[in-house]
XYZ file of C-alpha atoms in Angstrom:
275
model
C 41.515 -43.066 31.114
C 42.130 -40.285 33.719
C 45.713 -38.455 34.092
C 47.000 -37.544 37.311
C 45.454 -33.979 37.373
C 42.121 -35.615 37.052
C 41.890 -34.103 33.396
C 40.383 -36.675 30.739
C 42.357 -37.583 27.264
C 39.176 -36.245 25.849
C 39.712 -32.938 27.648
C 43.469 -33.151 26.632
C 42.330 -33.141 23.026
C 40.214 -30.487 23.430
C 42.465 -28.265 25.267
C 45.441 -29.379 22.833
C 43.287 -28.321 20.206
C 42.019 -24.984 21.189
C 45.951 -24.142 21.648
C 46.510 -25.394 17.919
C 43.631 -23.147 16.271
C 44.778 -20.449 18.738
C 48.117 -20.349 17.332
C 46.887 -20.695 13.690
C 43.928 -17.629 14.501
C 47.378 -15.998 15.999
C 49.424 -16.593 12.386
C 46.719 -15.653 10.407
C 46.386 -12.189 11.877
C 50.142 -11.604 12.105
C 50.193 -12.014 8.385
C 47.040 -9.910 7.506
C 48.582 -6.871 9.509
C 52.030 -7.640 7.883
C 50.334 -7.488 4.173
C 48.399 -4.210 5.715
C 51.575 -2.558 6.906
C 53.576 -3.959 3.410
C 50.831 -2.589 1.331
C 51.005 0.636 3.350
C 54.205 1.102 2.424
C 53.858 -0.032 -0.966
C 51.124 2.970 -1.365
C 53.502 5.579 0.433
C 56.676 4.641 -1.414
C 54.247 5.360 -4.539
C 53.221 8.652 -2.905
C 56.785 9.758 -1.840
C 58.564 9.628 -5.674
C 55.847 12.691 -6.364
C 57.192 15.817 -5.645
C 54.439 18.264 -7.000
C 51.315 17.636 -5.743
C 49.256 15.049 -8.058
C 46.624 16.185 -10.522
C 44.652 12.785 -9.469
C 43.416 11.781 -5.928
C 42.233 8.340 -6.061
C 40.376 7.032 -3.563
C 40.350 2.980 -3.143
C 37.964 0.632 -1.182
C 41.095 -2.103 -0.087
C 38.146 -4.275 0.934
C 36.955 -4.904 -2.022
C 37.760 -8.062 -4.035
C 40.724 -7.616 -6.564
C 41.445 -3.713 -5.545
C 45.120 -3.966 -5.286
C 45.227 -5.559 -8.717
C 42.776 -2.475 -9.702
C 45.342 -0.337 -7.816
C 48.356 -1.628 -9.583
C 46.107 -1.395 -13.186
C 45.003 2.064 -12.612
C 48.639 3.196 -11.847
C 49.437 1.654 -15.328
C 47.092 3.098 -17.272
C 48.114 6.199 -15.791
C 51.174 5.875 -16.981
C 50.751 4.594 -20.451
C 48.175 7.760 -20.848
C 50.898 9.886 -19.809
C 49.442 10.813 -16.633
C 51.715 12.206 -14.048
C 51.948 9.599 -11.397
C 48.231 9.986 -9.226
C 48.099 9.897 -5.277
C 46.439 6.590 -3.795
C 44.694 6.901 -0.852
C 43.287 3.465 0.817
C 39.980 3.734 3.264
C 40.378 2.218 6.764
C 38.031 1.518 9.292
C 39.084 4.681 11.202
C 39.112 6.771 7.514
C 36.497 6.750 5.536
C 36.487 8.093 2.175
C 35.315 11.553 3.600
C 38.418 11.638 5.369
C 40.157 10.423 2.502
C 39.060 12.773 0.341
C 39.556 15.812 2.320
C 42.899 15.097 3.261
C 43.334 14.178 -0.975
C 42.654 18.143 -0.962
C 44.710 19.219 1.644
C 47.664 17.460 -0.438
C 46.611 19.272 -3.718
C 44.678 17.012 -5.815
C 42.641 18.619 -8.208
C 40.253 15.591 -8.988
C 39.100 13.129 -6.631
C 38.207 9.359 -7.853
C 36.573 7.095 -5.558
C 37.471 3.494 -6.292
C 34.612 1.251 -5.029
C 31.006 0.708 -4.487
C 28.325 3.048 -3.988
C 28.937 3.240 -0.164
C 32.767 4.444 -0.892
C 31.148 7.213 -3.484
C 28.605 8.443 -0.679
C 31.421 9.283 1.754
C 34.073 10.545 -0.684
C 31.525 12.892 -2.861
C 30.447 14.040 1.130
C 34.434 15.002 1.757
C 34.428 16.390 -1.918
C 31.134 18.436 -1.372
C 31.304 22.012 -1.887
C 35.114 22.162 -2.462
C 34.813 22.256 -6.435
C 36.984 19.950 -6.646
C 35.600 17.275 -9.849
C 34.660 13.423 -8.673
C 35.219 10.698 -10.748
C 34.002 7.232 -10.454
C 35.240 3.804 -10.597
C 32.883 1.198 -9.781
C 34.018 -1.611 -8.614
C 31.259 -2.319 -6.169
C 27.929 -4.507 -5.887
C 25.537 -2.561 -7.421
C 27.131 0.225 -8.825
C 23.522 2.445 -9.185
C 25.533 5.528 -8.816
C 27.510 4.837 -12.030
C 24.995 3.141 -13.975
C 22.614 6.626 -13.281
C 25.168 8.487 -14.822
C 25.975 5.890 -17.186
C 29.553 5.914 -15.863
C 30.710 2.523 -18.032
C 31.606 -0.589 -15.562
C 34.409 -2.211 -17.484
C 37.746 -0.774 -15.780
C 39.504 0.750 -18.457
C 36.362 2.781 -19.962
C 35.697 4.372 -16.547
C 39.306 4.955 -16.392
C 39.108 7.025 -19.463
C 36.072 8.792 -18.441
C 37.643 9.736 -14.949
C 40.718 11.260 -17.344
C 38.488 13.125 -19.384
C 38.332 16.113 -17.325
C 34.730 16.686 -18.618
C 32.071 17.276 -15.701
C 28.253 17.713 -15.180
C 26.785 18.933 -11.848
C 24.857 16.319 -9.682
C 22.690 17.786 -6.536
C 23.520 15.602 -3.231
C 21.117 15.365 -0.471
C 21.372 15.877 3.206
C 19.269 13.877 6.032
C 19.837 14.744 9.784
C 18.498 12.945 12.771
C 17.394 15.163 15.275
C 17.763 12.595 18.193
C 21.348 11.836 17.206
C 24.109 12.406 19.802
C 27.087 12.040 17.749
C 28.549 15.736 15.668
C 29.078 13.972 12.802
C 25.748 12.839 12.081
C 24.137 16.542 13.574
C 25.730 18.079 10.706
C 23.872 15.387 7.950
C 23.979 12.346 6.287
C 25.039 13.218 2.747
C 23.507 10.718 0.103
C 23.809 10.740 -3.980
C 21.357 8.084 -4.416
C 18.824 7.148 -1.321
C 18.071 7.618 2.249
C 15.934 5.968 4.099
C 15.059 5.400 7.975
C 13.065 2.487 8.761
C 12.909 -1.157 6.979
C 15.378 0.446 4.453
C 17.994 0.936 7.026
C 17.487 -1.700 9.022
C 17.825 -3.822 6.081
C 21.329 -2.464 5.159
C 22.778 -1.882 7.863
C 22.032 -5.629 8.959
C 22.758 -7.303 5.411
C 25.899 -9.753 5.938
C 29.031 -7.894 4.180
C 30.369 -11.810 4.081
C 27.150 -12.983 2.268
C 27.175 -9.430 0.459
C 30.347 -10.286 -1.461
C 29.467 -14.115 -2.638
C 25.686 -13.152 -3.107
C 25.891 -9.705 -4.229
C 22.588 -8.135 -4.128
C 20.585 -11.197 -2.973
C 22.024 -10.595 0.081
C 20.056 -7.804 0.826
C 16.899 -9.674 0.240
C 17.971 -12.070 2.984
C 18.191 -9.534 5.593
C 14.674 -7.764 4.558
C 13.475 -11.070 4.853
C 14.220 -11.281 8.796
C 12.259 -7.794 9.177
C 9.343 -8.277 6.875
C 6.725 -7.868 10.462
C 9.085 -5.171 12.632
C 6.525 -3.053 14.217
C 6.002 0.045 12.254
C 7.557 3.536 12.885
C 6.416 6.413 13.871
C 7.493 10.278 13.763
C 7.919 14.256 12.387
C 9.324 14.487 8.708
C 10.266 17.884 7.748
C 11.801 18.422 3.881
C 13.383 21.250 2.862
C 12.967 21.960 -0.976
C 15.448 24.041 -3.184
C 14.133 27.608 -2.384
C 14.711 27.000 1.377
C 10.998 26.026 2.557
C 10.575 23.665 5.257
C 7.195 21.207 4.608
C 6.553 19.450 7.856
C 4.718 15.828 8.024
C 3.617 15.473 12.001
C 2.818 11.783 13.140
C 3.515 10.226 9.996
C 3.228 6.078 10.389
C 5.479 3.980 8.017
C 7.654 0.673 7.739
C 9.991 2.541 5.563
C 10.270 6.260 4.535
C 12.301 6.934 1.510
C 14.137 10.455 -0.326
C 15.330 9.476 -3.714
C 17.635 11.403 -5.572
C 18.187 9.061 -8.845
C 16.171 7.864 -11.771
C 16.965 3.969 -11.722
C 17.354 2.131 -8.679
C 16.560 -1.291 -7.998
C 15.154 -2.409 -11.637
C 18.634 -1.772 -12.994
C 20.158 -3.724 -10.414
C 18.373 -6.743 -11.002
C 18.309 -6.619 -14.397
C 21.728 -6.478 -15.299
C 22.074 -9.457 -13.539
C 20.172 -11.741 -15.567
């Protein structure tokens, strides 16, 4: 059956239809940018009751699952502890938690707390870097290899009382620059607590599926080595710089993956927590 217009019933449907999941797509991001902007508020309406600057800068990943029932607990504890109120700052994709943390400083937060995977501790310990300002941790990530190095406890409440302990140790922080880089950012260094790696490494993270990530966990990252197992390998200069300033240069060095570690456990206590 053919309409006037020469457009099908089947093509009707189709058309009808693409309007319909248009309109739902449409309502579903209207209300993820109205719980963005209501949560927004929530946070500065929290921030705005202080008016001394807080004692406690913490630093959340909203992306992760459950953090604004973290948020909400961590604000609680605070208060039974007798904490004076702390200063929430949420990550966006334009703010990292280097960002975060530095403008945590400029407000007058003596400790910093980044709430969130390893990722979110990278870029708020590279914001907190050479202030001496204390970071805490709250792991609420994947992995958490950061926190179990330092044996940081994962249950919520324990690192809660660890990050209100106000006792400290020092931990060194690497630095790896790209020379063939184009963006400032990135001239300056790539600040890491744990790893860094160029190669399969990075390939393999930065491709791993942050969907498949948060119902796999760390099996995901195993599915996206998998698709680079036979990438041709890589070849280049590798100059280190050890603690008393001297520069060891490795010319024409082939690998699939080159590696600086800065941590005891890695993988192995991954893995093995999970079974």
């Amino acid at each position: 059956m053919n309409f006037s217009d020469g457009i099908s019933g089947l093509e009707w449907l189709a058309i009808i239809a693409l309007v319909l999941a248009f309109i739902v797509l449409w309502r579903l991001i209207l209300r993820a940018l109205a719980h963005a902007r209501h949560r927004q508020e929530e946070i500065s309406a929290i921030n705005s009751r202080r008016n001394d600057p807080a004692e406690y800068a913490f630093i959340v990943n909203p992306s992760k699952p459950g953090a604004q029932q973290i948020t909400e607990h961590i604000l609680a504890f605070c208060r039974a502890q007798g904490v004076p109120e702390p200063l929430i700052i949420e990550t966006q994709l334009d703010k990292d938690g280097e960002a975060c943390a530095q403008e945590a400083i400029a407000r007058g937060a003596q400790v910093i707390v980044a709430v969130g995977g390893d990722g979110t501790v990278r870029t708020v310990a590279a914001g907190v870097e050479g202030t001496n300002h204390p970071l805490a941790v709250i792991p609420i990530g994947t992995a958490n290899l950061f926190a179990r190095n330092l044996g940081i406890p994962l249950k919520l409440d324990d690192a809660l009382r660890v990050a209100l302990s106000h006792g400290s140790r020092r931990v060194d922080m690497g630095c790896m620059t790209l020379p063939d880089s184009h963006r400032a950012k990135d001239r300056r260094g790539h600040g890491f607590l744990l790893i860094s790696g160029i190669g399969f490494d990075a390939t393999m993270m930065a491709t791993t599926d942050p969907r498949l990530k948060g119902r796999m966990g760390w099996l995901a990252y195993g599915v996206a080595g998998m698709k680079h197992l036979f990438d041709r390998k890589q070849i280049g200069t590798i100059a280190i710089t050890d603690r008393d300033g001297d520069i060891h240069t490795f010319r024409d060095v082939q690998f699939r993956t080159f590696l600086v570690g800065n941590c005891g456990a890695m993988w192995a206590t991954a893995v093995l927590s999970r079974w």
